[in-house]
Amino acid sequence: MALPDKTINGVSVKAVLEDFDDDPDGVQRIAERKGKAPEVTIVEPNPEWLEQFQLFNSRITAAFEARDASDEVQQQKESDEASRVTILAINHVGSTSVPGLPAKAVIDIDLVLSENSLSSERFYVPCLEAAGFQFLLREPDWHGHRFFYTDKPMPCNLHVWGPRCPEVERHRIFRNWLLEHCDDRDLYARTKRECADLSKGKGEAVAEYNLRKQGVIREILARAFETLQ
């Protein structure tokens, strides 16, 4: 009899370990970005990044609270469970979430919602737009990923996921590993600088830069994942 798959925070470890390769054909473009995309430039770590995350966190939370207050009576009448979409977590992820790690000056946030289906978008997209985020794309095949962006007061990538999402756990595991292991943190810092220099020299965009460093990210994750086996 096969042993049951281990889980972490309710997510299958097998799903967390599975690599996902970008599929441009799976991207559904919602809108074109307003303004210029951030450049592939690595800067020194900035302690204000944590404060900026907290600002975005507060802004998102306030937008959902305002919706709940204004729509309370209507929501009580609705039978659609999606009308009760709530925030499960707002996580600061990516390099700006690791003190001492150089990064692109862009805050990355994982917003985990109780529901992230096509039908539920009408309940949470207005909240995020009210918080200043532009809805740019969805990737249904990548754990239902939705991508929002703002550049005020600084660039911020907002990734929206549903509950028990493997990618959310991957981001959390990677961040925590770098927080605790200075050797891999230094390795990742060197890789980021090298890949950014190469991408800038070739006039590449962020997507190409991310692809260049993917091998080292997977190498570091492999070491982190050994603790999950």
PDB file of C-alpha atoms in Angstrom:
ATOM      1  CA  MET A   1       0.000   0.000   0.000  1.00  0.00           C
ATOM      2  CA  ALA A   2       1.368   3.405  -0.985  1.00  0.00           C
ATOM      3  CA  LEU A   3       2.132   5.765   1.849  1.00  0.00           C
ATOM      4  CA  PRO A   4      -0.011   8.903   1.968  1.00  0.00           C
ATOM      5  CA  ASP A   5       1.566  12.017   0.511  1.00  0.00           C
ATOM      6  CA  LYS A   6       2.956  14.392   3.106  1.00  0.00           C
ATOM      7  CA  THR A   7       1.457  17.855   3.317  1.00  0.00           C
ATOM      8  CA  ILE A   8       2.658  21.237   4.460  1.00  0.00           C
ATOM      9  CA  ASN A   9       0.055  23.787   5.512  1.00  0.00           C
ATOM     10  CA  GLY A  10      -2.533  21.589   3.838  1.00  0.00           C
ATOM     11  CA  VAL A  11      -0.645  21.487   0.515  1.00  0.00           C
ATOM     12  CA  SER A  12       0.723  18.277  -0.970  1.00  0.00           C
ATOM     13  CA  VAL A  13       4.529  18.186  -0.770  1.00  0.00           C
ATOM     14  CA  LYS A  14       4.540  16.526  -4.199  1.00  0.00           C
ATOM     15  CA  ALA A  15       2.740  19.554  -5.625  1.00  0.00           C
ATOM     16  CA  VAL A  16       5.157  21.939  -3.900  1.00  0.00           C
ATOM     17  CA  LEU A  17       8.156  20.047  -5.324  1.00  0.00           C
ATOM     18  CA  GLU A  18       6.820  20.095  -8.882  1.00  0.00           C
ATOM     19  CA  ASP A  19       8.513  22.663 -11.120  1.00  0.00           C
ATOM     20  CA  PHE A  20       6.372  24.836 -13.375  1.00  0.00           C
ATOM     21  CA  ASP A  21       7.686  26.055 -16.718  1.00  0.00           C
ATOM     22  CA  ASP A  22       6.322  29.317 -18.066  1.00  0.00           C
ATOM     23  CA  ASP A  23       3.789  28.844 -20.855  1.00  0.00           C
ATOM     24  CA  PRO A  24       3.163  32.059 -22.818  1.00  0.00           C
ATOM     25  CA  ASP A  25       0.132  30.432 -24.458  1.00  0.00           C
ATOM     26  CA  GLY A  26      -1.467  30.048 -21.032  1.00  0.00           C
ATOM     27  CA  VAL A  27      -1.402  33.775 -20.286  1.00  0.00           C
ATOM     28  CA  GLN A  28      -4.648  35.705 -20.651  1.00  0.00           C
ATOM     29  CA  ARG A  29      -3.897  39.407 -21.052  1.00  0.00           C
ATOM     30  CA  ILE A  30      -6.451  41.616 -19.296  1.00  0.00           C
ATOM     31  CA  ALA A  31      -4.903  45.038 -19.884  1.00  0.00           C
ATOM     32  CA  GLU A  32      -1.711  46.697 -21.010  1.00  0.00           C
ATOM     33  CA  ARG A  33       0.471  48.073 -18.265  1.00  0.00           C
ATOM     34  CA  LYS A  34       0.079  51.780 -17.603  1.00  0.00           C
ATOM     35  CA  GLY A  35       3.513  53.347 -17.661  1.00  0.00           C
ATOM     36  CA  LYS A  36       6.903  51.733 -18.058  1.00  0.00           C
ATOM     37  CA  ALA A  37       7.771  48.319 -16.651  1.00  0.00           C
ATOM     38  CA  PRO A  38      10.512  48.272 -13.979  1.00  0.00           C
ATOM     39  CA  GLU A  39      14.041  47.929 -15.323  1.00  0.00           C
ATOM     40  CA  VAL A  40      16.231  44.908 -14.680  1.00  0.00           C
ATOM     41  CA  THR A  41      18.445  46.711 -12.176  1.00  0.00           C
ATOM     42  CA  ILE A  42      19.683  45.213  -8.911  1.00  0.00           C
ATOM     43  CA  VAL A  43      20.124  47.704  -6.075  1.00  0.00           C
ATOM     44  CA  GLU A  44      21.455  47.463  -2.550  1.00  0.00           C
ATOM     45  CA  PRO A  45      19.033  46.249   0.147  1.00  0.00           C
ATOM     46  CA  ASN A  46      16.804  48.958   1.565  1.00  0.00           C
ATOM     47  CA  PRO A  47      15.257  48.687   5.055  1.00  0.00           C
ATOM     48  CA  GLU A  48      12.339  50.792   3.796  1.00  0.00           C
ATOM     49  CA  TRP A  49      11.121  47.873   1.677  1.00  0.00           C
ATOM     50  CA  LEU A  50       9.495  46.336   4.745  1.00  0.00           C
ATOM     51  CA  GLU A  51       7.693  49.609   5.440  1.00  0.00           C
ATOM     52  CA  GLN A  52       6.476  49.735   1.828  1.00  0.00           C
ATOM     53  CA  PHE A  53       5.116  46.190   2.112  1.00  0.00           C
ATOM     54  CA  GLN A  54       3.261  47.143   5.281  1.00  0.00           C
ATOM     55  CA  LEU A  55       1.772  50.133   3.442  1.00  0.00           C
ATOM     56  CA  PHE A  56       0.495  47.920   0.621  1.00  0.00           C
ATOM     57  CA  ASN A  57      -0.756  45.399   3.172  1.00  0.00           C
ATOM     58  CA  SER A  58      -2.791  48.078   4.918  1.00  0.00           C
ATOM     59  CA  ARG A  59      -4.124  49.428   1.635  1.00  0.00           C
ATOM     60  CA  ILE A  60      -5.346  45.999   0.477  1.00  0.00           C
ATOM     61  CA  THR A  61      -6.903  45.188   3.837  1.00  0.00           C
ATOM     62  CA  ALA A  62      -8.683  48.541   3.977  1.00  0.00           C
ATOM     63  CA  ALA A  63     -10.139  48.065   0.491  1.00  0.00           C
ATOM     64  CA  PHE A  64     -11.657  44.702   1.451  1.00  0.00           C
ATOM     65  CA  GLU A  65     -12.995  46.125   4.712  1.00  0.00           C
ATOM     66  CA  ALA A  66     -14.626  49.001   2.830  1.00  0.00           C
ATOM     67  CA  ARG A  67     -16.304  46.515   0.482  1.00  0.00           C
ATOM     68  CA  ASP A  68     -17.626  44.472   3.372  1.00  0.00           C
ATOM     69  CA  ALA A  69     -19.019  47.571   5.047  1.00  0.00           C
ATOM     70  CA  SER A  70     -20.739  48.956   1.950  1.00  0.00           C
ATOM     71  CA  ASP A  71     -22.057  45.627   0.629  1.00  0.00           C
ATOM     72  CA  GLU A  72     -22.982  43.987   3.922  1.00  0.00           C
ATOM     73  CA  VAL A  73     -26.733  43.966   3.349  1.00  0.00           C
ATOM     74  CA  GLN A  74     -26.396  42.838  -0.276  1.00  0.00           C
ATOM     75  CA  GLN A  75     -23.973  40.059   0.661  1.00  0.00           C
ATOM     76  CA  GLN A  76     -26.449  38.695   3.194  1.00  0.00           C
ATOM     77  CA  LYS A  77     -28.959  38.299   0.353  1.00  0.00           C
ATOM     78  CA  GLU A  78     -26.523  36.593  -2.003  1.00  0.00           C
ATOM     79  CA  SER A  79     -26.355  32.808  -2.131  1.00  0.00           C
ATOM     80  CA  ASP A  80     -23.168  32.796  -4.206  1.00  0.00           C
ATOM     81  CA  GLU A  81     -20.315  31.723  -1.904  1.00  0.00           C
ATOM     82  CA  ALA A  82     -17.910  33.776  -4.005  1.00  0.00           C
ATOM     83  CA  SER A  83     -19.558  36.883  -2.561  1.00  0.00           C
ATOM     84  CA  ARG A  84     -17.841  36.014   0.689  1.00  0.00           C
ATOM     85  CA  VAL A  85     -14.318  36.092  -0.757  1.00  0.00           C
ATOM     86  CA  THR A  86     -11.979  36.884   2.117  1.00  0.00           C
ATOM     87  CA  ILE A  87      -8.267  37.399   2.621  1.00  0.00           C
ATOM     88  CA  LEU A  88      -6.462  34.362   4.016  1.00  0.00           C
ATOM     89  CA  ALA A  89      -2.931  35.797   3.912  1.00  0.00           C
ATOM     90  CA  ILE A  90      -0.888  38.709   2.620  1.00  0.00           C
ATOM     91  CA  ASN A  91       2.740  37.588   2.352  1.00  0.00           C
ATOM     92  CA  HIS A  92       5.799  39.652   1.562  1.00  0.00           C
ATOM     93  CA  VAL A  93       7.843  37.436  -0.796  1.00  0.00           C
ATOM     94  CA  GLY A  94      10.726  37.762  -3.228  1.00  0.00           C
ATOM     95  CA  SER A  95      14.098  39.337  -2.602  1.00  0.00           C
ATOM     96  CA  THR A  96      12.811  42.505  -0.950  1.00  0.00           C
ATOM     97  CA  SER A  97      11.405  40.316   1.840  1.00  0.00           C
ATOM     98  CA  VAL A  98      14.894  39.083   2.800  1.00  0.00           C
ATOM     99  CA  PRO A  99      16.865  41.679   4.814  1.00  0.00           C
ATOM    100  CA  GLY A 100      20.349  42.196   3.424  1.00  0.00           C
ATOM    101  CA  LEU A 101      19.570  40.758  -0.014  1.00  0.00           C
ATOM    102  CA  PRO A 102      20.064  43.017  -3.061  1.00  0.00           C
ATOM    103  CA  ALA A 103      17.031  43.133  -5.333  1.00  0.00           C
ATOM    104  CA  LYS A 104      15.109  44.936  -8.000  1.00  0.00           C
ATOM    105  CA  ALA A 105      13.315  47.766  -6.212  1.00  0.00           C
ATOM    106  CA  VAL A 106       9.956  46.045  -6.628  1.00  0.00           C
ATOM    107  CA  ILE A 107       7.830  44.695  -3.769  1.00  0.00           C
ATOM    108  CA  ASP A 108       6.379  41.237  -4.422  1.00  0.00           C
ATOM    109  CA  ILE A 109       3.262  40.190  -2.537  1.00  0.00           C
ATOM    110  CA  ASP A 110       1.324  36.924  -2.465  1.00  0.00           C
ATOM    111  CA  LEU A 111      -2.338  37.621  -1.730  1.00  0.00           C
ATOM    112  CA  VAL A 112      -4.111  34.385  -0.780  1.00  0.00           C
ATOM    113  CA  LEU A 113      -7.897  34.515  -1.079  1.00  0.00           C
ATOM    114  CA  SER A 114     -10.589  32.110   0.051  1.00  0.00           C
ATOM    115  CA  GLU A 115     -11.753  31.839  -3.572  1.00  0.00           C
ATOM    116  CA  ASN A 116      -9.965  32.675  -6.824  1.00  0.00           C
ATOM    117  CA  SER A 117     -12.200  31.512  -9.666  1.00  0.00           C
ATOM    118  CA  LEU A 118     -13.357  33.393 -12.727  1.00  0.00           C
ATOM    119  CA  SER A 119     -16.740  33.999 -11.115  1.00  0.00           C
ATOM    120  CA  SER A 120     -15.177  35.377  -7.924  1.00  0.00           C
ATOM    121  CA  GLU A 121     -13.179  38.066  -9.745  1.00  0.00           C
ATOM    122  CA  ARG A 122     -16.162  40.420  -9.716  1.00  0.00           C
ATOM    123  CA  PHE A 123     -16.028  40.422  -5.932  1.00  0.00           C
ATOM    124  CA  TYR A 124     -12.310  41.025  -5.371  1.00  0.00           C
ATOM    125  CA  VAL A 125     -10.992  42.793  -8.491  1.00  0.00           C
ATOM    126  CA  PRO A 126     -12.846  46.053  -7.612  1.00  0.00           C
ATOM    127  CA  CYS A 127     -11.251  45.924  -4.147  1.00  0.00           C
ATOM    128  CA  LEU A 128      -7.756  45.677  -5.575  1.00  0.00           C
ATOM    129  CA  GLU A 129      -8.467  48.366  -8.149  1.00  0.00           C
ATOM    130  CA  ALA A 130      -9.711  50.611  -5.325  1.00  0.00           C
ATOM    131  CA  ALA A 131      -6.395  49.900  -3.588  1.00  0.00           C
ATOM    132  CA  GLY A 132      -4.566  51.259  -6.651  1.00  0.00           C
ATOM    133  CA  PHE A 133      -3.657  47.994  -8.423  1.00  0.00           C
ATOM    134  CA  GLN A 134      -4.137  47.384 -12.143  1.00  0.00           C
ATOM    135  CA  PHE A 135      -5.335  43.924 -13.210  1.00  0.00           C
ATOM    136  CA  LEU A 136      -2.917  42.852 -15.960  1.00  0.00           C
ATOM    137  CA  LEU A 137      -3.241  39.114 -16.559  1.00  0.00           C
ATOM    138  CA  ARG A 138      -4.470  35.724 -15.427  1.00  0.00           C
ATOM    139  CA  GLU A 139      -2.796  32.316 -15.775  1.00  0.00           C
ATOM    140  CA  PRO A 140      -5.477  29.672 -15.121  1.00  0.00           C
ATOM    141  CA  ASP A 141      -3.102  26.731 -15.580  1.00  0.00           C
ATOM    142  CA  TRP A 142      -0.592  28.080 -13.029  1.00  0.00           C
ATOM    143  CA  HIS A 143      -2.640  27.515  -9.880  1.00  0.00           C
ATOM    144  CA  GLY A 144      -5.130  30.127 -11.071  1.00  0.00           C
ATOM    145  CA  HIS A 145      -2.564  32.946 -10.820  1.00  0.00           C
ATOM    146  CA  ARG A 146      -3.820  36.511 -11.229  1.00  0.00           C
ATOM    147  CA  PHE A 147      -1.330  39.369 -11.580  1.00  0.00           C
ATOM    148  CA  PHE A 148      -1.868  42.982 -10.528  1.00  0.00           C
ATOM    149  CA  TYR A 149       0.580  45.888 -10.509  1.00  0.00           C
ATOM    150  CA  THR A 150       1.051  49.380  -9.158  1.00  0.00           C
ATOM    151  CA  ASP A 151       3.944  51.810  -9.172  1.00  0.00           C
ATOM    152  CA  LYS A 152       2.697  54.056  -6.383  1.00  0.00           C
ATOM    153  CA  PRO A 153       4.401  54.816  -4.070  1.00  0.00           C
ATOM    154  CA  MET A 154       6.872  52.296  -5.538  1.00  0.00           C
ATOM    155  CA  PRO A 155       6.602  49.351  -7.952  1.00  0.00           C
ATOM    156  CA  CYS A 156       4.685  46.385  -6.537  1.00  0.00           C
ATOM    157  CA  ASN A 157       3.811  43.037  -8.122  1.00  0.00           C
ATOM    158  CA  LEU A 158       0.681  41.573  -6.551  1.00  0.00           C
ATOM    159  CA  HIS A 159       0.161  37.844  -7.135  1.00  0.00           C
ATOM    160  CA  VAL A 160      -3.317  36.550  -6.298  1.00  0.00           C
ATOM    161  CA  TRP A 161      -3.846  32.874  -5.453  1.00  0.00           C
ATOM    162  CA  GLY A 162      -6.523  30.640  -4.016  1.00  0.00           C
ATOM    163  CA  PRO A 163      -6.300  28.556  -0.835  1.00  0.00           C
ATOM    164  CA  ARG A 164      -3.787  25.723  -0.396  1.00  0.00           C
ATOM    165  CA  CYS A 165      -1.654  26.903  -3.302  1.00  0.00           C
ATOM    166  CA  PRO A 166       1.675  25.088  -3.933  1.00  0.00           C
ATOM    167  CA  GLU A 167       3.312  28.227  -5.344  1.00  0.00           C
ATOM    168  CA  VAL A 168       2.578  30.175  -2.169  1.00  0.00           C
ATOM    169  CA  GLU A 169       4.347  27.473  -0.180  1.00  0.00           C
ATOM    170  CA  ARG A 170       7.306  27.483  -2.593  1.00  0.00           C
ATOM    171  CA  HIS A 171       7.699  31.234  -2.139  1.00  0.00           C
ATOM    172  CA  ARG A 172       7.476  30.920   1.636  1.00  0.00           C
ATOM    173  CA  ILE A 173       9.965  28.051   1.791  1.00  0.00           C
ATOM    174  CA  PHE A 174      12.444  29.855  -0.471  1.00  0.00           C
ATOM    175  CA  ARG A 175      12.222  33.083   1.545  1.00  0.00           C
ATOM    176  CA  ASN A 176      12.629  31.325   4.882  1.00  0.00           C
ATOM    177  CA  TRP A 177      15.560  29.270   3.603  1.00  0.00           C
ATOM    178  CA  LEU A 178      17.400  32.407   2.474  1.00  0.00           C
ATOM    179  CA  LEU A 179      16.692  34.058   5.821  1.00  0.00           C
ATOM    180  CA  GLU A 180      18.380  31.165   7.617  1.00  0.00           C
ATOM    181  CA  HIS A 181      21.214  30.198   5.226  1.00  0.00           C
ATOM    182  CA  CYS A 182      23.725  32.919   4.443  1.00  0.00           C
ATOM    183  CA  ASP A 183      25.685  30.790   1.935  1.00  0.00           C
ATOM    184  CA  ASP A 184      22.676  30.366  -0.336  1.00  0.00           C
ATOM    185  CA  ARG A 185      21.674  33.985   0.255  1.00  0.00           C
ATOM    186  CA  ASP A 186      25.111  35.085  -0.991  1.00  0.00           C
ATOM    187  CA  LEU A 187      24.907  32.658  -3.926  1.00  0.00           C
ATOM    188  CA  TYR A 188      21.540  34.060  -4.923  1.00  0.00           C
ATOM    189  CA  ALA A 189      22.781  37.654  -4.583  1.00  0.00           C
ATOM    190  CA  ARG A 190      25.725  36.942  -6.923  1.00  0.00           C
ATOM    191  CA  THR A 191      23.460  35.169  -9.387  1.00  0.00           C
ATOM    192  CA  LYS A 192      20.982  38.034  -9.443  1.00  0.00           C
ATOM    193  CA  ARG A 193      23.704  40.587 -10.185  1.00  0.00           C
ATOM    194  CA  GLU A 194      25.276  38.437 -12.905  1.00  0.00           C
ATOM    195  CA  CYS A 195      21.960  37.680 -14.582  1.00  0.00           C
ATOM    196  CA  ALA A 196      20.835  41.311 -14.398  1.00  0.00           C
ATOM    197  CA  ASP A 197      24.094  42.493 -15.996  1.00  0.00           C
ATOM    198  CA  LEU A 198      23.744  39.941 -18.802  1.00  0.00           C
ATOM    199  CA  SER A 199      20.100  40.785 -19.396  1.00  0.00           C
ATOM    200  CA  LYS A 200      20.721  44.528 -19.427  1.00  0.00           C
ATOM    201  CA  GLY A 201      23.623  44.053 -21.830  1.00  0.00           C
ATOM    202  CA  LYS A 202      21.354  42.138 -24.212  1.00  0.00           C
ATOM    203  CA  GLY A 203      18.428  44.529 -23.785  1.00  0.00           C
ATOM    204  CA  GLU A 204      16.267  41.792 -22.247  1.00  0.00           C
ATOM    205  CA  ALA A 205      13.126  42.259 -20.169  1.00  0.00           C
ATOM    206  CA  VAL A 206      12.321  40.917 -16.702  1.00  0.00           C
ATOM    207  CA  ALA A 207      10.980  37.636 -18.112  1.00  0.00           C
ATOM    208  CA  GLU A 208      14.354  36.780 -19.647  1.00  0.00           C
ATOM    209  CA  TYR A 209      16.169  37.823 -16.482  1.00  0.00           C
ATOM    210  CA  ASN A 210      13.951  35.528 -14.410  1.00  0.00           C
ATOM    211  CA  LEU A 211      14.658  32.656 -16.794  1.00  0.00           C
ATOM    212  CA  ARG A 212      18.424  33.188 -16.485  1.00  0.00           C
ATOM    213  CA  LYS A 213      18.403  32.771 -12.702  1.00  0.00           C
ATOM    214  CA  GLN A 214      15.886  29.916 -12.658  1.00  0.00           C
ATOM    215  CA  GLY A 215      18.549  27.201 -12.489  1.00  0.00           C
ATOM    216  CA  VAL A 216      20.072  28.572  -9.287  1.00  0.00           C
ATOM    217  CA  ILE A 217      16.628  29.102  -7.734  1.00  0.00           C
ATOM    218  CA  ARG A 218      15.818  25.442  -8.342  1.00  0.00           C
ATOM    219  CA  GLU A 219      19.201  24.420  -6.949  1.00  0.00           C
ATOM    220  CA  ILE A 220      18.540  26.331  -3.722  1.00  0.00           C
ATOM    221  CA  LEU A 221      14.970  25.053  -3.507  1.00  0.00           C
ATOM    222  CA  ALA A 222      16.234  21.478  -3.891  1.00  0.00           C
ATOM    223  CA  ARG A 223      18.288  21.919  -0.721  1.00  0.00           C
ATOM    224  CA  ALA A 224      15.354  23.502   1.089  1.00  0.00           C
ATOM    225  CA  PHE A 225      13.005  20.729  -0.055  1.00  0.00           C
ATOM    226  CA  GLU A 226      15.234  18.042   1.436  1.00  0.00           C
ATOM    227  CA  THR A 227      13.776  19.016   4.810  1.00  0.00           C
ATOM    228  CA  LEU A 228      10.283  18.197   3.486  1.00  0.00           C
ATOM    229  CA  GLN A 229      11.049  14.613   2.479  1.00  0.00           C
TER     230      GLN A 229
END
